[in-house]
Amino acid sequence: MLKGKTVIFGVSGGIAAYKSVEIARNLVKKGATVKVIMTQAATKFITPLTFSTLTNQPVATGLFNKELSGEIHHISLSDEADIVLVAPATANIIAKVANGIADDLLSTTILATDVPVIFAPSMNSRMYLNEITQKNIKRLEAYGYRMVGPAMGELACGKGGIGRLSETDAIVEAVEFEIARGSDLKGYSVMVTAGGTREPIDPVRFIGNKSSGKTGYAIANELVRRGSKTTLISSPTCLPVPQKVNFVPINTASDMNRETIKRFDKNDAVIMTAAVADFHPLKTHKEKIKKDNIDELSIKLKPNPDIIRELGEAKGKKILIAFAAESENLLENAKRKLERKNLDLIVANDISKTGIGFGEDFNKVTIIEKDGKITEFPRMTKRAIARIIVDKLINLVEPK
Ligand SMILES: Cc1cc2nc3c(=O)[nH]c(=O)nc-3n(C[C@H](O)[C@H](O)[C@H](O)COP(=O)(O)O)c2cc1C
């Protein structure tokens, strides 16, 4: 199951470092190429020689050691990785990554990678339960990092409690699970819409909205990561176009309508995150409107087509997911939209709150499913929310 996959295996300086030898062995037995990065502290507990012998790969220990390849090691390692596992993960490496610190090879590689990263924390109970460590773990989870354990049991300090490294089998299983997610949507085609449409008033001005496109782009990235053939239909944003997507740039709601409907049949699911204008100016001025001698200016607006409703009516067995950005009666309005537009799932977010939603990196959403199930999520990054939505989609699509 791990054949052809490269695991970057970070070992940090905890007493459970000796158990990581067994983890490395099991990963190798399952066919993975295992490249170990040890922190300086880890080398006090166990020698690099043990890992290099078991994995048949050089072991990296320093940010500035180029002896192995002459390449910039943290970049080349993160490029090669299908997954990064840190086991044991000390309170220290957790704190560093949670705060963006990159002062050794392991922390720098983690910061430089965009593949899934799993931490298996292991430490004394008081260290683990310390509010600072707890906050750091929650922060990492909100950024989409995965935690395995820790488990309850006897600790190295002689006492019992929480903080023990999870069983090695559970850690290897978590790696396999995360790798398997990479082909969850293989064979499926999914279309995502993103950004805020622009309705022209004249050649210079437009009516726009606050949507940054961050959620849609995060979802498109996650879909690609799960193996889906992904189309991203987007209005102009400040975001880099995700790799491996079929990118369709558009401007207006009418463009969005045309391009989405054109591709609808070829897709198994559509995720509508774009903030599509409800109205457009009845008339677009050919020349720039001059302000001279104008005391008052009115712009007449005409409703745009309701794309989601059109797709909902024609959807058949396709999965249709949309967002409801509401400033009042969040759940009621979202539920009504789910029913009226024949959606399979709606993601509701309250735009009256500051620090989440439009333009921010974080959001706090409630997901309502067709069968009436409602799940409220805590504040988290849009990347973590994208993972949750794609997980839900995987449960909704028919097996191929
Ligand atoms: C004998 C001994 C055992 C330790 N065990 C742990 C441990 O299980 N978990 C942990 O978080 N820190 C443990 N530490 C503390 C870490 O080694 C220390 O915080 C170190 O700076 C971690 O560096 P690293 O995260 O770069 O590997 C231990 C230290 C010693 C001396």
CSV table of C-alpha atoms and ligand atoms in Angstrom, one decimal:
chain,number,residue,atom,x,y,z
A,1,MET,CA,0.0,0.0,0.0
A,2,LEU,CA,3.0,2.3,0.5
A,3,LYS,CA,4.8,1.1,-2.6
A,4,GLY,CA,6.3,4.0,-4.5
A,5,LYS,CA,5.6,6.5,-1.7
A,6,THR,CA,8.2,8.5,0.1
A,7,VAL,CA,7.8,9.1,3.8
A,8,ILE,CA,9.8,11.9,5.3
A,9,PHE,CA,10.2,10.6,8.9
A,10,GLY,CA,11.0,13.2,11.5
A,11,VAL,CA,12.4,11.9,14.7
A,12,SER,CA,12.6,14.5,17.5
A,13,GLY,CA,14.3,14.2,20.9
A,14,GLY,CA,11.9,12.3,23.1
A,15,ILE,CA,12.5,9.2,25.2
A,16,ALA,CA,10.2,7.3,22.9
A,17,ALA,CA,12.7,7.8,20.0
A,18,TYR,CA,13.7,4.2,20.3
A,19,LYS,CA,10.2,3.2,19.2
A,20,SER,CA,10.6,5.1,16.0
A,21,VAL,CA,13.0,2.4,14.8
A,22,GLU,CA,10.1,-0.1,14.7
A,23,ILE,CA,7.9,2.5,12.9
A,24,ALA,CA,10.6,3.0,10.3
A,25,ARG,CA,11.0,-0.8,9.8
A,26,ASN,CA,7.2,-1.2,9.3
A,27,LEU,CA,7.0,1.6,6.8
A,28,VAL,CA,9.9,0.0,4.9
A,29,LYS,CA,8.2,-3.4,5.0
A,30,LYS,CA,5.1,-1.9,3.5
A,31,GLY,CA,7.1,-0.7,0.5
A,32,ALA,CA,7.7,3.0,1.4
A,33,THR,CA,11.0,4.8,0.8
A,34,VAL,CA,11.7,6.2,4.3
A,35,LYS,CA,14.0,9.3,4.6
A,36,VAL,CA,14.7,10.1,8.2
A,37,ILE,CA,15.4,13.6,9.5
A,38,MET,CA,16.7,13.6,13.1
A,39,THR,CA,16.8,16.6,15.3
A,40,GLN,CA,20.0,17.2,17.3
A,41,ALA,CA,18.2,16.2,20.5
A,42,ALA,CA,17.0,12.9,18.8
A,43,THR,CA,20.7,12.0,18.1
A,44,LYS,CA,21.3,11.9,21.9
A,45,PHE,CA,18.7,9.1,22.2
A,46,ILE,CA,19.5,7.0,19.2
A,47,THR,CA,22.1,7.0,16.4
A,48,PRO,CA,21.5,8.0,12.8
A,49,LEU,CA,23.3,4.7,11.9
A,50,THR,CA,20.4,2.7,13.2
A,51,PHE,CA,18.0,4.4,10.8
A,52,SER,CA,20.3,4.5,7.8
A,53,THR,CA,20.9,0.8,8.1
A,54,LEU,CA,17.2,0.0,8.4
A,55,THR,CA,15.9,2.3,5.7
A,56,ASN,CA,18.9,2.0,3.4
A,57,GLN,CA,18.8,5.7,3.0
A,58,PRO,CA,21.1,8.5,4.3
A,59,VAL,CA,19.8,10.2,7.5
A,60,ALA,CA,19.7,14.0,7.6
A,61,THR,CA,20.5,15.8,10.8
A,62,GLY,CA,21.4,19.3,10.0
A,63,LEU,CA,20.1,22.3,8.0
A,64,PHE,CA,23.5,23.2,6.7
A,65,ASN,CA,24.9,19.7,6.0
A,66,LYS,CA,25.0,19.4,2.2
A,67,GLU,CA,27.2,16.4,2.3
A,68,LEU,CA,24.4,14.1,1.1
A,69,SER,CA,23.4,15.7,-2.2
A,70,GLY,CA,24.7,19.2,-2.6
A,71,GLU,CA,21.0,20.3,-2.9
A,72,ILE,CA,19.1,22.6,-0.6
A,73,HIS,CA,18.1,19.7,1.6
A,74,HIS,CA,14.9,21.0,3.2
A,75,ILE,CA,13.5,21.9,-0.2
A,76,SER,CA,14.6,18.7,-2.0
A,77,LEU,CA,13.2,16.6,0.9
A,78,SER,CA,9.9,18.4,0.9
A,79,ASP,CA,9.6,18.0,-2.9
A,80,GLU,CA,10.2,14.3,-2.7
A,81,ALA,CA,7.7,13.7,0.2
A,82,ASP,CA,4.3,12.1,-0.2
A,83,ILE,CA,3.8,12.5,3.5
A,84,VAL,CA,5.7,13.7,6.5
A,85,LEU,CA,5.5,11.8,9.8
A,86,VAL,CA,7.0,13.1,13.1
A,87,ALA,CA,7.2,10.4,15.7
A,88,PRO,CA,7.9,11.0,18.5
A,89,ALA,CA,6.9,14.6,18.3
A,90,THR,CA,8.3,16.5,21.3
A,91,ALA,CA,6.5,19.5,22.9
A,92,ASN,CA,9.3,21.5,21.4
A,93,ILE,CA,8.8,20.6,17.7
A,94,ILE,CA,5.0,21.0,18.1
A,95,ALA,CA,5.6,24.5,19.5
A,96,LYS,CA,8.0,25.4,16.8
A,97,VAL,CA,5.8,24.4,13.9
A,98,ALA,CA,2.7,25.9,15.5
A,99,ASN,CA,4.5,29.2,15.6
A,100,GLY,CA,6.2,29.0,12.2
A,101,ILE,CA,9.7,28.6,13.6
A,102,ALA,CA,12.1,27.0,11.2
A,103,ASP,CA,15.5,26.8,12.9
A,104,ASP,CA,16.6,23.2,12.1
A,105,LEU,CA,16.2,20.8,9.2
A,106,LEU,CA,13.0,19.1,10.5
A,107,SER,CA,11.1,22.3,11.3
A,108,THR,CA,12.2,24.0,8.1
A,109,THR,CA,11.2,21.0,6.0
A,110,ILE,CA,7.8,20.9,7.6
A,111,LEU,CA,7.3,24.6,6.9
A,112,ALA,CA,8.4,24.1,3.3
A,113,THR,CA,6.1,21.2,2.5
A,114,ASP,CA,2.5,21.1,1.2
A,115,VAL,CA,1.9,17.4,1.7
A,116,PRO,CA,0.0,16.0,4.7
A,117,VAL,CA,2.0,16.1,8.0
A,118,ILE,CA,1.2,13.8,10.9
A,119,PHE,CA,2.5,14.3,14.4
A,120,ALA,CA,2.6,11.6,17.0
A,121,PRO,CA,3.2,13.5,20.2
A,122,SER,CA,4.9,11.9,23.2
A,123,MET,CA,5.8,13.6,26.4
A,124,ASN,CA,5.2,13.7,30.1
A,125,SER,CA,1.6,14.3,31.1
A,126,ARG,CA,2.2,17.7,32.6
A,127,MET,CA,4.0,18.8,29.5
A,128,TYR,CA,1.2,17.5,27.3
A,129,LEU,CA,-1.6,19.0,29.4
A,130,ASN,CA,0.2,22.4,29.8
A,131,GLU,CA,-2.1,25.0,28.3
A,132,ILE,CA,0.6,26.2,26.0
A,133,THR,CA,1.1,22.7,24.5
A,134,GLN,CA,-2.7,22.3,24.2
A,135,LYS,CA,-3.0,25.6,22.4
A,136,ASN,CA,-0.2,24.7,20.0
A,137,ILE,CA,-1.8,21.3,19.2
A,138,LYS,CA,-5.2,22.9,18.6
A,139,ARG,CA,-3.5,25.5,16.4
A,140,LEU,CA,-1.8,22.8,14.3
A,141,GLU,CA,-5.1,20.9,13.9
A,142,ALA,CA,-6.8,24.1,12.8
A,143,TYR,CA,-4.1,24.4,10.1
A,144,GLY,CA,-4.9,20.9,8.9
A,145,TYR,CA,-2.1,19.0,10.5
A,146,ARG,CA,-3.0,15.6,11.9
A,147,MET,CA,-2.3,14.2,15.4
A,148,VAL,CA,-2.1,10.5,16.3
A,149,GLY,CA,-2.4,10.2,20.0
A,150,PRO,CA,-0.9,10.5,22.5
A,151,ALA,CA,-2.1,7.5,24.4
A,152,MET,CA,-2.7,6.8,28.1
A,153,GLY,CA,-0.4,4.5,29.9
A,154,GLU,CA,2.9,4.2,31.7
A,155,LEU,CA,5.3,7.0,31.0
A,156,ALA,CA,9.1,7.0,31.0
A,157,CYS,CA,9.1,9.2,34.1
A,158,GLY,CA,7.6,6.2,36.0
A,159,LYS,CA,4.1,7.7,36.4
A,160,GLY,CA,1.0,6.8,34.4
A,161,GLY,CA,-1.2,9.2,32.5
A,162,ILE,CA,-1.6,10.7,29.1
A,163,GLY,CA,1.4,11.4,26.9
A,164,ARG,CA,2.6,8.0,25.8
A,165,LEU,CA,3.5,7.6,22.1
A,166,SER,CA,0.6,5.8,20.3
A,167,GLU,CA,1.1,2.2,19.4
A,168,THR,CA,3.5,1.9,16.4
A,169,ASP,CA,0.8,0.0,14.4
A,170,ALA,CA,-1.7,2.9,14.9
A,171,ILE,CA,1.0,5.4,13.7
A,172,VAL,CA,1.7,3.3,10.6
A,173,GLU,CA,-2.0,2.9,9.9
A,174,ALA,CA,-2.4,6.7,10.1
A,175,VAL,CA,0.3,7.1,7.4
A,176,GLU,CA,-1.5,4.5,5.2
A,177,PHE,CA,-4.9,6.2,5.8
A,178,GLU,CA,-3.5,9.6,4.9
A,179,ILE,CA,-1.8,8.2,1.7
A,180,ALA,CA,-5.0,6.4,0.7
A,181,ARG,CA,-6.8,9.7,0.9
A,182,GLY,CA,-4.6,10.8,-2.0
A,183,SER,CA,-6.7,8.5,-4.4
A,184,ASP,CA,-10.1,9.0,-2.8
A,185,LEU,CA,-11.4,10.9,-5.8
A,186,LYS,CA,-9.4,9.1,-8.5
A,187,GLY,CA,-11.6,8.8,-11.6
A,188,TYR,CA,-14.0,11.6,-10.4
A,189,SER,CA,-14.3,15.1,-12.0
A,190,VAL,CA,-15.2,18.0,-9.7
A,191,MET,CA,-15.8,21.6,-10.6
A,192,VAL,CA,-15.3,24.5,-8.2
A,193,THR,CA,-16.4,28.1,-8.6
A,194,ALA,CA,-14.5,30.8,-6.6
A,195,GLY,CA,-14.1,34.5,-6.1
A,196,GLY,CA,-16.4,37.4,-6.4
A,197,THR,CA,-17.9,38.2,-9.8
A,198,ARG,CA,-17.4,41.7,-11.3
A,199,GLU,CA,-20.4,43.4,-13.0
A,200,PRO,CA,-19.1,46.3,-15.2
A,201,ILE,CA,-20.5,49.8,-14.9
A,202,ASP,CA,-18.2,51.3,-17.5
A,203,PRO,CA,-14.7,50.2,-18.9
A,204,VAL,CA,-13.1,51.0,-15.5
A,205,ARG,CA,-15.6,50.4,-12.8
A,206,PHE,CA,-17.5,47.4,-11.6
A,207,ILE,CA,-19.8,46.2,-8.9
A,208,GLY,CA,-17.9,43.6,-6.9
A,209,ASN,CA,-18.0,42.0,-3.5
A,210,LYS,CA,-15.6,41.1,-0.7
A,211,SER,CA,-15.0,37.4,-1.7
A,212,SER,CA,-11.3,36.7,-1.8
A,213,GLY,CA,-11.6,33.2,-3.4
A,214,LYS,CA,-9.5,31.6,-0.6
A,215,THR,CA,-12.1,28.9,0.3
A,216,GLY,CA,-12.6,27.9,-3.3
A,217,TYR,CA,-8.9,27.8,-4.0
A,218,ALA,CA,-8.3,25.7,-0.9
A,219,ILE,CA,-11.0,23.3,-2.0
A,220,ALA,CA,-9.5,23.0,-5.5
A,221,ASN,CA,-6.1,22.3,-4.0
A,222,GLU,CA,-7.6,19.7,-1.7
A,223,LEU,CA,-9.5,18.0,-4.6
A,224,VAL,CA,-6.3,17.8,-6.6
A,225,ARG,CA,-4.6,16.3,-3.6
A,226,ARG,CA,-7.3,13.6,-3.4
A,227,GLY,CA,-6.9,12.6,-7.0
A,228,SER,CA,-9.9,14.4,-8.6
A,229,LYS,CA,-9.8,15.9,-12.1
A,230,THR,CA,-10.5,19.4,-11.0
A,231,THR,CA,-11.9,22.5,-12.8
A,232,LEU,CA,-11.7,25.9,-11.1
A,233,ILE,CA,-13.9,28.6,-12.5
A,234,SER,CA,-12.7,31.8,-10.9
A,235,SER,CA,-13.2,35.5,-11.1
A,236,PRO,CA,-9.9,37.6,-10.6
A,237,THR,CA,-8.3,37.0,-7.2
A,238,CYS,CA,-4.9,37.7,-5.7
A,239,LEU,CA,-4.3,33.9,-5.3
A,240,PRO,CA,-1.9,31.7,-7.2
A,241,VAL,CA,-3.6,29.3,-9.5
A,242,PRO,CA,-3.5,25.8,-7.9
A,243,GLN,CA,-1.3,23.3,-9.8
A,244,LYS,CA,-3.0,20.6,-11.9
A,245,VAL,CA,-6.4,22.3,-12.1
A,246,ASN,CA,-8.2,23.1,-15.3
A,247,PHE,CA,-8.4,26.9,-14.7
A,248,VAL,CA,-11.2,28.9,-16.3
A,249,PRO,CA,-10.9,32.7,-15.6
A,250,ILE,CA,-14.1,34.7,-15.8
A,251,ASN,CA,-15.4,38.1,-14.8
A,252,THR,CA,-19.1,38.4,-14.6
A,253,ALA,CA,-22.0,36.3,-13.2
A,254,SER,CA,-23.1,35.8,-16.8
A,255,ASP,CA,-19.6,34.4,-17.6
A,256,MET,CA,-19.8,32.2,-14.6
A,257,ASN,CA,-23.2,30.9,-15.6
A,258,ARG,CA,-22.1,30.1,-19.1
A,259,GLU,CA,-18.8,28.4,-18.2
A,260,THR,CA,-20.4,26.4,-15.3
A,261,ILE,CA,-23.4,25.1,-17.3
A,262,LYS,CA,-21.2,24.3,-20.3
A,263,ARG,CA,-19.1,21.9,-18.1
A,264,PHE,CA,-21.8,20.6,-15.8
A,265,ASP,CA,-22.4,17.3,-17.7
A,266,LYS,CA,-18.8,16.3,-17.6
A,267,ASN,CA,-18.5,16.6,-13.8
A,268,ASP,CA,-19.6,14.3,-10.9
A,269,ALA,CA,-19.9,17.1,-8.5
A,270,VAL,CA,-19.9,20.9,-8.3
A,271,ILE,CA,-18.9,23.0,-5.3
A,272,MET,CA,-20.1,26.5,-5.6
A,273,THR,CA,-18.0,28.8,-3.4
A,274,ALA,CA,-18.1,31.9,-5.6
A,275,ALA,CA,-19.9,35.0,-4.5
A,276,VAL,CA,-21.9,35.5,-7.6
A,277,ALA,CA,-23.5,39.0,-7.9
A,278,ASP,CA,-27.3,38.9,-7.7
A,279,PHE,CA,-27.6,41.9,-10.0
A,280,HIS,CA,-25.8,43.6,-12.9
A,281,PRO,CA,-26.1,47.1,-14.2
A,282,LEU,CA,-28.8,47.3,-16.8
A,283,LYS,CA,-26.5,49.3,-19.0
A,284,THR,CA,-22.7,49.2,-19.3
A,285,HIS,CA,-21.4,52.5,-20.4
A,286,LYS,CA,-19.0,52.3,-23.4
A,287,GLU,CA,-16.9,55.2,-22.2
A,288,LYS,CA,-15.7,56.0,-18.7
A,289,ILE,CA,-18.4,58.0,-16.8
A,290,LYS,CA,-17.1,61.5,-16.1
A,291,LYS,CA,-17.9,63.1,-12.8
A,292,ASP,CA,-18.1,66.7,-14.3
A,293,ASN,CA,-21.5,68.3,-13.9
A,294,ILE,CA,-23.0,65.2,-12.2
A,295,ASP,CA,-24.7,65.8,-8.9
A,296,GLU,CA,-26.3,62.4,-8.6
A,297,LEU,CA,-25.9,59.2,-10.6
A,298,SER,CA,-28.2,56.2,-10.5
A,299,ILE,CA,-27.4,52.8,-11.8
A,300,LYS,CA,-30.3,50.6,-12.6
A,301,LEU,CA,-29.8,46.9,-11.8
A,302,LYS,CA,-31.2,43.8,-13.3
A,303,PRO,CA,-31.2,40.4,-11.6
A,304,ASN,CA,-28.6,37.8,-12.8
A,305,PRO,CA,-29.5,34.2,-13.5
A,306,ASP,CA,-29.6,32.0,-10.4
A,307,ILE,CA,-26.8,29.5,-11.4
A,308,ILE,CA,-27.2,27.3,-8.3
A,309,ARG,CA,-31.0,26.9,-8.9
A,310,GLU,CA,-30.4,26.0,-12.5
A,311,LEU,CA,-27.8,23.4,-11.6
A,312,GLY,CA,-30.0,22.1,-8.8
A,313,GLU,CA,-32.9,21.5,-11.3
A,314,ALA,CA,-30.7,19.7,-13.8
A,315,LYS,CA,-28.5,17.8,-11.3
A,316,GLY,CA,-29.8,14.2,-11.5
A,317,LYS,CA,-27.3,12.1,-9.5
A,318,LYS,CA,-24.6,14.8,-9.5
A,319,ILE,CA,-23.6,16.2,-6.1
A,320,LEU,CA,-24.2,19.9,-5.6
A,321,ILE,CA,-22.6,21.7,-2.7
A,322,ALA,CA,-23.0,25.5,-2.1
A,323,PHE,CA,-22.3,28.1,0.5
A,324,ALA,CA,-24.6,30.4,2.4
A,325,ALA,CA,-23.0,33.6,3.6
A,326,GLU,CA,-25.6,35.1,5.9
A,327,SER,CA,-25.6,38.1,8.3
A,328,GLU,CA,-28.8,37.0,10.1
A,329,ASN,CA,-30.9,33.8,10.8
A,330,LEU,CA,-27.9,31.8,9.6
A,331,LEU,CA,-29.3,28.3,10.0
A,332,GLU,CA,-32.9,29.0,8.9
A,333,ASN,CA,-31.7,30.8,5.7
A,334,ALA,CA,-29.1,28.1,4.9
A,335,LYS,CA,-31.7,25.3,5.4
A,336,ARG,CA,-34.2,27.1,3.1
A,337,LYS,CA,-31.5,27.5,0.4
A,338,LEU,CA,-30.5,23.8,0.7
A,339,GLU,CA,-34.1,22.7,0.1
A,340,ARG,CA,-35.1,25.4,-2.5
A,341,LYS,CA,-32.1,24.8,-4.6
A,342,ASN,CA,-32.0,21.0,-4.4
A,343,LEU,CA,-28.5,20.9,-2.8
A,344,ASP,CA,-26.9,17.9,-1.2
A,345,LEU,CA,-25.0,19.9,1.3
A,346,ILE,CA,-24.7,23.6,2.3
A,347,VAL,CA,-21.9,25.3,4.2
A,348,ALA,CA,-23.3,28.1,6.3
A,349,ASN,CA,-21.1,30.9,7.5
A,350,ASP,CA,-22.0,34.0,9.6
A,351,ILE,CA,-20.6,37.1,7.9
A,352,SER,CA,-21.5,39.4,10.7
A,353,LYS,CA,-18.5,38.2,12.8
A,354,THR,CA,-15.1,39.8,12.4
A,355,GLY,CA,-11.9,37.9,11.9
A,356,ILE,CA,-13.6,35.1,10.0
A,357,GLY,CA,-15.2,34.8,6.5
A,358,PHE,CA,-14.6,37.2,3.7
A,359,GLY,CA,-10.9,37.8,2.9
A,360,GLU,CA,-9.7,36.1,6.1
A,361,ASP,CA,-7.7,32.9,6.3
A,362,PHE,CA,-10.1,31.5,9.0
A,363,ASN,CA,-13.8,30.7,9.0
A,364,LYS,CA,-16.3,29.2,11.3
A,365,VAL,CA,-18.8,27.1,9.5
A,366,THR,CA,-21.9,24.9,10.1
A,367,ILE,CA,-22.5,22.2,7.6
A,368,ILE,CA,-26.1,21.1,6.9
A,369,GLU,CA,-26.7,17.9,4.9
A,370,LYS,CA,-29.7,16.9,2.9
A,371,ASP,CA,-30.8,14.3,5.5
A,372,GLY,CA,-31.0,17.1,8.1
A,373,LYS,CA,-27.7,16.4,9.8
A,374,ILE,CA,-26.2,19.7,11.2
A,375,THR,CA,-22.6,19.9,12.3
A,376,GLU,CA,-21.1,23.0,13.8
A,377,PHE,CA,-17.3,23.4,13.5
A,378,PRO,CA,-15.0,25.6,15.5
A,379,ARG,CA,-13.0,28.5,14.0
A,380,MET,CA,-10.4,26.9,11.7
A,381,THR,CA,-8.4,27.7,8.6
A,382,LYS,CA,-10.0,27.6,5.2
A,383,ARG,CA,-7.6,24.8,4.3
A,384,ALA,CA,-8.9,22.7,7.2
A,385,ILE,CA,-12.5,23.5,6.2
A,386,ALA,CA,-11.7,22.5,2.6
A,387,ARG,CA,-10.6,19.1,3.9
A,388,ILE,CA,-13.8,18.6,5.8
A,389,ILE,CA,-15.9,19.5,2.8
A,390,VAL,CA,-14.0,17.2,0.5
A,391,ASP,CA,-14.3,14.4,3.1
A,392,LYS,CA,-18.1,15.0,3.0
A,393,LEU,CA,-18.1,14.9,-0.8
A,394,ILE,CA,-16.3,11.6,-0.8
A,395,ASN,CA,-19.2,10.1,1.3
A,396,LEU,CA,-21.8,11.6,-1.0
A,397,VAL,CA,-20.5,10.5,-4.5
A,398,GLU,CA,-21.5,7.2,-5.9
A,399,PRO,CA,-18.7,4.6,-5.9
A,400,LYS,CA,-17.0,4.1,-9.3
B,1,LIG,C1,16.0,12.1,29.1
B,1,LIG,C2,15.1,13.1,28.4
B,1,LIG,C3,13.9,12.7,27.9
B,1,LIG,C4,13.1,13.6,27.3
B,1,LIG,N1,11.9,13.1,26.8
B,1,LIG,C5,11.1,14.0,26.2
B,1,LIG,C6,9.8,13.5,25.7
B,1,LIG,O1,9.4,12.4,25.8
B,1,LIG,N2,9.0,14.5,25.1
B,1,LIG,C7,9.4,15.8,25.0
B,1,LIG,O2,8.6,16.5,24.4
B,1,LIG,N3,10.6,16.2,25.4
B,1,LIG,C8,11.4,15.4,26.0
B,1,LIG,N4,12.6,15.8,26.4
B,1,LIG,C9,13.0,17.2,26.2
B,1,LIG,C10,13.5,17.4,24.8
B,1,LIG,O3,14.6,16.6,24.5
B,1,LIG,C11,13.9,18.9,24.6
B,1,LIG,O4,12.8,19.7,24.8
B,1,LIG,C12,14.6,19.1,23.3
B,1,LIG,O5,14.9,20.5,23.2
B,1,LIG,C13,13.7,18.7,22.1
B,1,LIG,O6,14.4,19.1,20.9
B,1,LIG,P1,13.8,18.7,19.5
B,1,LIG,O7,12.3,19.0,19.5
B,1,LIG,O8,14.5,19.5,18.6
B,1,LIG,O9,14.1,17.2,19.3
B,1,LIG,C14,13.5,14.9,27.1
B,1,LIG,C15,14.8,15.3,27.5
B,1,LIG,C16,15.6,14.4,28.2
B,1,LIG,C17,16.9,14.9,28.7
